[in-house]
């Protein structure tokens, strides 16, 4: 069930966020921006899946309440965001 809920929630969020940033910078829809859109969706969905799977793993140990498990699982979020930044770094040079 989690495999269906996570993409259903994160894909609209990433689409709206990416389209808002594209509109703010005045980008048009072309092949490069569509690739960026796909990349943004993939990264957001992947990060959400990692957090939910880690929270599920922590819940199965029985040592944490659901709130504590999610909070503990999100401690890895800075690592996931740094991976996202490193994936996007080459495309920043295309803007210059």
mmCIF file of N, CA and C in Angstrom:
data_model
loop_
_atom_site.group_PDB
_atom_site.id
_atom_site.type_symbol
_atom_site.label_atom_id
_atom_site.label_comp_id
_atom_site.label_asym_id
_atom_site.label_seq_id
_atom_site.Cartn_x
_atom_site.Cartn_y
_atom_site.Cartn_z
ATOM 1 N N UNK A 1 0.821 -1.199 0.000
ATOM 2 C CA UNK A 1 0.000 0.000 0.000
ATOM 3 C C UNK A 1 0.860 1.256 0.000
ATOM 4 N N UNK A 2 1.983 1.214 0.733
ATOM 5 C CA UNK A 2 2.870 2.377 0.779
ATOM 6 C C UNK A 2 3.439 2.698 -0.595
ATOM 7 N N UNK A 3 3.661 1.659 -1.408
ATOM 8 C CA UNK A 3 4.227 1.860 -2.735
ATOM 9 C C UNK A 3 3.283 2.643 -3.644
ATOM 10 N N UNK A 4 2.006 2.654 -3.339
ATOM 11 C CA UNK A 4 1.040 3.412 -4.134
ATOM 12 C C UNK A 4 0.828 4.802 -3.557
ATOM 13 N N UNK A 5 0.753 4.903 -2.249
ATOM 14 C CA UNK A 5 0.440 6.178 -1.605
ATOM 15 C C UNK A 5 1.572 7.191 -1.777
ATOM 16 N N UNK A 6 2.807 6.740 -1.628
ATOM 17 C CA UNK A 6 3.936 7.679 -1.687
ATOM 18 C C UNK A 6 4.022 8.393 -3.037
ATOM 19 N N UNK A 7 4.033 7.680 -4.170
ATOM 20 C CA UNK A 7 4.065 8.412 -5.441
ATOM 21 C C UNK A 7 2.828 9.272 -5.680
ATOM 22 N N UNK A 8 1.664 8.813 -5.218
ATOM 23 C CA UNK A 8 0.443 9.598 -5.408
ATOM 24 C C UNK A 8 0.489 10.925 -4.673
ATOM 25 N N UNK A 9 1.214 10.980 -3.569
ATOM 26 C CA UNK A 9 1.334 12.230 -2.827
ATOM 27 C C UNK A 9 2.522 13.081 -3.280
ATOM 28 N N UNK A 10 3.631 12.444 -3.599
ATOM 29 C CA UNK A 10 4.836 13.216 -3.893
ATOM 30 C C UNK A 10 4.925 13.700 -5.332
ATOM 31 N N UNK A 11 4.335 12.987 -6.275
ATOM 32 C CA UNK A 11 4.414 13.433 -7.673
ATOM 33 C C UNK A 11 3.699 14.767 -7.886
ATOM 34 N N UNK A 12 2.466 14.962 -7.392
ATOM 35 C CA UNK A 12 1.858 16.299 -7.564
ATOM 36 C C UNK A 12 2.650 17.415 -6.874
ATOM 37 N N UNK A 13 3.196 17.124 -5.701
ATOM 38 C CA UNK A 13 3.982 18.144 -5.002
ATOM 39 C C UNK A 13 5.216 18.523 -5.817
ATOM 40 N N UNK A 14 5.922 17.528 -6.341
ATOM 41 C CA UNK A 14 7.119 17.831 -7.119
ATOM 42 C C UNK A 14 6.774 18.503 -8.448
ATOM 43 N N UNK A 15 5.660 18.120 -9.062
ATOM 44 C CA UNK A 15 5.245 18.779 -10.307
ATOM 45 C C UNK A 15 4.921 20.249 -10.081
ATOM 46 N N UNK A 16 4.133 20.527 -9.058
ATOM 47 C CA UNK A 16 3.758 21.916 -8.777
ATOM 48 C C UNK A 16 4.984 22.741 -8.423
ATOM 49 N N UNK A 17 5.856 22.175 -7.581
ATOM 50 C CA UNK A 17 7.068 22.902 -7.192
ATOM 51 C C UNK A 17 7.993 23.163 -8.363
ATOM 52 N N UNK A 18 8.197 22.169 -9.207
ATOM 53 C CA UNK A 18 9.089 22.338 -10.356
ATOM 54 C C UNK A 18 8.512 23.316 -11.360
ATOM 55 N N UNK A 19 7.227 23.216 -11.640
ATOM 56 C CA UNK A 19 6.608 24.156 -12.582
ATOM 57 C C UNK A 19 6.613 25.580 -12.035
ATOM 58 N N UNK A 20 6.477 25.736 -10.728
ATOM 59 C CA UNK A 20 6.538 27.076 -10.136
ATOM 60 C C UNK A 20 7.939 27.676 -10.281
ATOM 61 N N UNK A 21 8.952 26.869 -10.054
ATOM 62 C CA UNK A 21 10.330 27.369 -10.215
ATOM 63 C C UNK A 21 10.618 27.683 -11.676
ATOM 64 N N UNK A 22 10.132 26.824 -12.577
ATOM 65 C CA UNK A 22 10.333 27.088 -14.009
ATOM 66 C C UNK A 22 9.642 28.379 -14.428
ATOM 67 N N UNK A 23 8.452 28.614 -13.925
ATOM 68 C CA UNK A 23 7.735 29.845 -14.265
ATOM 69 C C UNK A 23 8.434 31.063 -13.674
ATOM 70 N N UNK A 24 8.979 30.928 -12.462
ATOM 71 C CA UNK A 24 9.667 32.046 -11.820
ATOM 72 C C UNK A 24 10.924 32.453 -12.587
ATOM 73 N N UNK A 25 11.611 31.479 -13.184
ATOM 74 C CA UNK A 25 12.826 31.779 -13.937
ATOM 75 C C UNK A 25 12.566 31.992 -15.424
ATOM 76 N N UNK A 26 11.321 31.875 -15.847
ATOM 77 C CA UNK A 26 10.954 32.141 -17.233
ATOM 78 C C UNK A 26 11.342 31.054 -18.216
ATOM 79 N N UNK A 27 11.460 29.819 -17.779
ATOM 80 C CA UNK A 27 11.802 28.724 -18.680
ATOM 81 C C UNK A 27 10.603 28.331 -19.517
ATOM 82 N N UNK A 28 10.876 27.913 -20.738
ATOM 83 C CA UNK A 28 9.817 27.362 -21.580
ATOM 84 C C UNK A 28 9.888 25.839 -21.516
ATOM 85 N N UNK A 29 8.852 25.208 -22.012
ATOM 86 C CA UNK A 29 8.828 23.741 -22.022
ATOM 87 C C UNK A 29 9.601 23.270 -23.260
ATOM 88 N N UNK A 30 10.759 22.689 -23.036
ATOM 89 C CA UNK A 30 11.538 22.077 -24.108
ATOM 90 C C UNK A 30 12.129 20.777 -23.576
ATOM 91 N N UNK A 31 12.979 20.158 -24.335
ATOM 92 C CA UNK A 31 13.509 18.857 -23.954
ATOM 93 C C UNK A 31 14.310 18.925 -22.664
ATOM 94 N N UNK A 32 15.118 19.961 -22.498
ATOM 95 C CA UNK A 32 15.950 20.073 -21.301
ATOM 96 C C UNK A 32 15.108 20.285 -20.048
ATOM 97 N N UNK A 33 14.090 21.134 -20.140
ATOM 98 C CA UNK A 33 13.252 21.363 -18.959
ATOM 99 C C UNK A 33 12.399 20.140 -18.644
ATOM 100 N N UNK A 34 11.978 19.409 -19.657
ATOM 101 C CA UNK A 34 11.237 18.174 -19.397
ATOM 102 C C UNK A 34 12.122 17.143 -18.715
ATOM 103 N N UNK A 35 13.407 17.088 -19.108
ATOM 104 C CA UNK A 35 14.333 16.192 -18.431
ATOM 105 C C UNK A 35 14.510 16.613 -16.976
ATOM 106 N N UNK A 36 14.602 17.915 -16.735
ATOM 107 C CA UNK A 36 14.706 18.417 -15.360
ATOM 108 C C UNK A 36 13.469 18.082 -14.545
ATOM 109 N N UNK A 37 12.314 18.146 -15.180
ATOM 110 C CA UNK A 37 11.068 17.804 -14.505
ATOM 111 C C UNK A 37 11.047 16.333 -14.103
ATOM 112 N N UNK A 38 11.470 15.474 -14.994
ATOM 113 C CA UNK A 38 11.549 14.038 -14.690
ATOM 114 C C UNK A 38 12.548 13.788 -13.566
ATOM 115 N N UNK A 39 13.687 14.470 -13.622
ATOM 116 C CA UNK A 39 14.705 14.315 -12.584
ATOM 117 C C UNK A 39 14.180 14.762 -11.227
ATOM 118 N N UNK A 40 13.466 15.879 -11.181
ATOM 119 C CA UNK A 40 12.911 16.373 -9.917
ATOM 120 C C UNK A 40 11.885 15.399 -9.344
ATOM 121 N N UNK A 41 11.028 14.866 -10.188
ATOM 122 C CA UNK A 41 10.027 13.902 -9.724
ATOM 123 C C UNK A 41 10.708 12.657 -9.172
ATOM 124 N N UNK A 42 11.696 12.154 -9.897
ATOM 125 C CA UNK A 42 12.379 10.929 -9.467
ATOM 126 C C UNK A 42 13.077 11.120 -8.133
ATOM 127 N N UNK A 43 13.722 12.254 -7.939
ATOM 128 C CA UNK A 43 14.460 12.491 -6.697
ATOM 129 C C UNK A 43 13.500 12.629 -5.522
ATOM 130 N N UNK A 44 12.411 13.359 -5.695
ATOM 131 C CA UNK A 44 11.457 13.554 -4.601
ATOM 132 C C UNK A 44 10.789 12.237 -4.218
ATOM 133 N N UNK A 45 10.373 11.468 -5.212
ATOM 134 C CA UNK A 45 9.721 10.179 -4.920
ATOM 135 C C UNK A 45 10.704 9.223 -4.258
ATOM 136 N N UNK A 46 11.942 9.190 -4.748
ATOM 137 C CA UNK A 46 12.942 8.305 -4.162
ATOM 138 C C UNK A 46 13.229 8.684 -2.707
ATOM 139 N N UNK A 47 13.367 9.968 -2.428
ATOM 140 C CA UNK A 47 13.611 10.400 -1.049
ATOM 141 C C UNK A 47 12.451 10.040 -0.135
ATOM 142 N N UNK A 48 11.231 10.202 -0.619
ATOM 143 C CA UNK A 48 10.057 9.858 0.200
ATOM 144 C C UNK A 48 10.001 8.365 0.481
ATOM 145 N N UNK A 49 10.332 7.558 -0.511
ATOM 146 C CA UNK A 49 10.316 6.109 -0.312
ATOM 147 C C UNK A 49 11.373 5.700 0.701
ATOM 148 N N UNK A 50 12.554 6.300 0.629
ATOM 149 C CA UNK A 50 13.627 5.970 1.576
ATOM 150 C C UNK A 50 13.208 6.306 3.006
ATOM 151 N N UNK A 51 12.579 7.463 3.205
ATOM 152 C CA UNK A 51 12.157 7.865 4.549
ATOM 153 C C UNK A 51 11.075 6.923 5.075
ATOM 154 N N UNK A 52 10.098 6.568 4.248
ATOM 155 C CA UNK A 52 9.017 5.691 4.703
ATOM 156 C C UNK A 52 9.534 4.285 4.997
ATOM 157 N N UNK A 53 10.417 3.774 4.158
ATOM 158 C CA UNK A 53 10.971 2.442 4.420
ATOM 159 C C UNK A 53 11.805 2.428 5.693
ATOM 160 N N UNK A 54 12.560 3.491 5.924
ATOM 161 C CA UNK A 54 13.357 3.566 7.151
ATOM 162 C C UNK A 54 12.449 3.666 8.375
ATOM 163 N N UNK A 55 11.366 4.435 8.278
ATOM 164 C CA UNK A 55 10.425 4.536 9.391
ATOM 165 C C UNK A 55 9.743 3.194 9.653
ATOM 166 N N UNK A 56 9.405 2.468 8.588
ATOM 167 C CA UNK A 56 8.799 1.140 8.759
ATOM 168 C C UNK A 56 9.772 0.185 9.430
ATOM 169 N N UNK A 57 11.036 0.261 9.038
ATOM 170 C CA UNK A 57 12.045 -0.600 9.655
ATOM 171 C C UNK A 57 12.183 -0.291 11.142
ATOM 172 N N UNK A 58 12.165 0.991 11.487
ATOM 173 C CA UNK A 58 12.273 1.376 12.893
ATOM 174 C C UNK A 58 11.039 0.958 13.692
ATOM 175 N N UNK A 59 9.870 1.017 13.071
ATOM 176 C CA UNK A 59 8.647 0.589 13.756
ATOM 177 C C UNK A 59 8.656 -0.908 14.033
ATOM 178 N N UNK A 60 9.231 -1.678 13.117
ATOM 179 C CA UNK A 60 9.268 -3.129 13.294
ATOM 180 C C UNK A 60 10.159 -3.549 14.462
ATOM 181 N N UNK A 61 11.100 -2.701 14.847
ATOM 182 C CA UNK A 61 11.942 -3.043 15.986
ATOM 183 C C UNK A 61 11.152 -2.975 17.285
ATOM 184 N N UNK A 62 10.084 -2.188 17.302
ATOM 185 C CA UNK A 62 9.264 -2.065 18.498
ATOM 186 C C UNK A 62 9.814 -1.116 19.539
ATOM 187 N N UNK A 63 10.889 -0.421 19.235
ATOM 188 C CA UNK A 63 11.509 0.492 20.189
ATOM 189 C C UNK A 63 10.976 1.916 20.074
ATOM 190 N N UNK A 64 10.250 2.217 18.992
ATOM 191 C CA UNK A 64 9.830 3.583 18.739
ATOM 192 C C UNK A 64 8.324 3.648 18.521
ATOM 193 N N UNK A 65 7.753 4.774 18.923
ATOM 194 C CA UNK A 65 6.365 5.047 18.557
ATOM 195 C C UNK A 65 6.363 5.515 17.101
ATOM 196 N N UNK A 66 5.206 5.569 16.449
ATOM 197 C CA UNK A 66 5.198 6.019 15.049
ATOM 198 C C UNK A 66 5.799 7.416 14.862
ATOM 199 N N UNK A 67 5.495 8.340 15.748
ATOM 200 C CA UNK A 67 6.047 9.696 15.622
ATOM 201 C C UNK A 67 7.561 9.692 15.791
ATOM 202 N N UNK A 68 8.058 8.938 16.764
ATOM 203 C CA UNK A 68 9.503 8.865 16.983
ATOM 204 C C UNK A 68 10.202 8.191 15.801
ATOM 205 N N UNK A 69 9.569 7.161 15.232
ATOM 206 C CA UNK A 69 10.169 6.459 14.097
ATOM 207 C C UNK A 69 10.299 7.369 12.881
ATOM 208 N N UNK A 70 9.272 8.164 12.620
ATOM 209 C CA UNK A 70 9.338 9.081 11.480
ATOM 210 C C UNK A 70 10.375 10.172 11.735
ATOM 211 N N UNK A 71 10.415 10.693 12.944
ATOM 212 C CA UNK A 71 11.405 11.716 13.274
ATOM 213 C C UNK A 71 12.816 11.161 13.130
ATOM 214 N N UNK A 72 13.032 9.952 13.602
ATOM 215 C CA UNK A 72 14.347 9.318 13.497
ATOM 216 C C UNK A 72 14.685 9.021 12.032
ATOM 217 N N UNK A 73 13.700 8.604 11.247
ATOM 218 C CA UNK A 73 13.945 8.300 9.830
ATOM 219 C C UNK A 73 14.309 9.557 9.052
ATOM 220 N N UNK A 74 13.746 10.696 9.447
ATOM 221 C CA UNK A 74 14.020 11.933 8.729
ATOM 222 C C UNK A 74 15.360 12.544 9.103
ATOM 223 N N UNK A 75 16.082 11.940 10.041
ATOM 224 C CA UNK A 75 17.422 12.419 10.347
ATOM 225 C C UNK A 75 18.367 12.201 9.169
ATOM 226 N N UNK A 76 18.031 11.284 8.280
ATOM 227 C CA UNK A 76 18.847 11.029 7.095
ATOM 228 C C UNK A 76 18.517 11.991 5.964
ATOM 229 N N UNK A 77 17.565 12.869 6.159
ATOM 230 C CA UNK A 77 17.156 13.784 5.107
ATOM 231 C C UNK A 77 18.290 14.679 4.611
ATOM 232 N N UNK A 78 19.165 15.211 5.473
ATOM 233 C CA UNK A 78 20.280 16.011 4.930
ATOM 234 C C UNK A 78 21.175 15.235 3.971
ATOM 235 N N UNK A 79 21.356 13.959 4.210
ATOM 236 C CA UNK A 79 22.150 13.138 3.289
ATOM 237 C C UNK A 79 21.438 13.024 1.948
ATOM 238 N N UNK A 80 20.128 12.809 1.989
ATOM 239 C CA UNK A 80 19.361 12.698 0.750
ATOM 240 C C UNK A 80 19.364 14.014 -0.012
ATOM 241 N N UNK A 81 19.284 15.125 0.687
ATOM 242 C CA UNK A 81 19.300 16.424 0.023
ATOM 243 C C UNK A 81 20.669 16.725 -0.571
ATOM 244 N N UNK A 82 21.730 16.274 0.068
ATOM 245 C CA UNK A 82 23.064 16.489 -0.504
ATOM 246 C C UNK A 82 23.229 15.674 -1.786
ATOM 247 N N UNK A 83 22.676 14.469 -1.828
ATOM 248 C CA UNK A 83 22.704 13.672 -3.060
ATOM 249 C C UNK A 83 21.923 14.386 -4.151
ATOM 250 N N UNK A 84 20.777 14.943 -3.790
ATOM 251 C CA UNK A 84 19.967 15.702 -4.758
ATOM 252 C C UNK A 84 20.759 16.878 -5.304
ATOM 253 N N UNK A 85 21.439 17.600 -4.435
ATOM 254 C CA UNK A 85 22.219 18.754 -4.868
ATOM 255 C C UNK A 85 23.330 18.328 -5.817
ATOM 256 N N UNK A 86 24.017 17.233 -5.499
ATOM 257 C CA UNK A 86 25.106 16.768 -6.358
ATOM 258 C C UNK A 86 24.593 16.298 -7.714
ATOM 259 N N UNK A 87 23.372 15.751 -7.755
ATOM 260 C CA UNK A 87 22.789 15.351 -9.038
ATOM 261 C C UNK A 87 22.414 16.565 -9.885
ATOM 262 N N UNK A 88 21.997 17.628 -9.235
ATOM 263 C CA UNK A 88 21.566 18.828 -9.957
ATOM 264 C C UNK A 88 22.712 19.777 -10.292
ATOM 265 N N UNK A 89 23.835 19.616 -9.666
ATOM 266 C CA UNK A 89 24.964 20.527 -9.852
ATOM 267 C C UNK A 89 25.399 20.674 -11.312
ATOM 268 N N UNK A 90 25.505 19.606 -12.092
ATOM 269 C CA UNK A 90 25.920 19.804 -13.493
ATOM 270 C C UNK A 90 24.964 20.671 -14.296
ATOM 271 N N UNK A 91 23.676 20.659 -13.942
ATOM 272 C CA UNK A 91 22.699 21.437 -14.700
ATOM 273 C C UNK A 91 22.745 22.916 -14.344
ATOM 274 N N UNK A 92 23.323 23.247 -13.208
ATOM 275 C CA UNK A 92 23.467 24.666 -12.871
ATOM 276 C C UNK A 92 24.407 25.368 -13.828
ATOM 277 N N UNK A 93 25.367 24.643 -14.372
ATOM 278 C CA UNK A 93 26.300 25.233 -15.318
ATOM 279 C C UNK A 93 25.637 25.527 -16.650
ATOM 280 N N UNK A 94 24.550 24.829 -16.949
ATOM 281 C CA UNK A 94 23.821 25.117 -18.179
ATOM 282 C C UNK A 94 23.094 26.442 -18.110
ATOM 283 N N UNK A 95 22.786 26.902 -16.900
ATOM 284 C CA UNK A 95 22.081 28.176 -16.741
ATOM 285 C C UNK A 95 22.991 29.369 -16.933
ATOM 286 N N UNK A 96 24.281 29.152 -16.729
ATOM 287 C CA UNK A 96 25.242 30.270 -16.825
ATOM 288 C C UNK A 96 25.603 30.605 -18.252
#
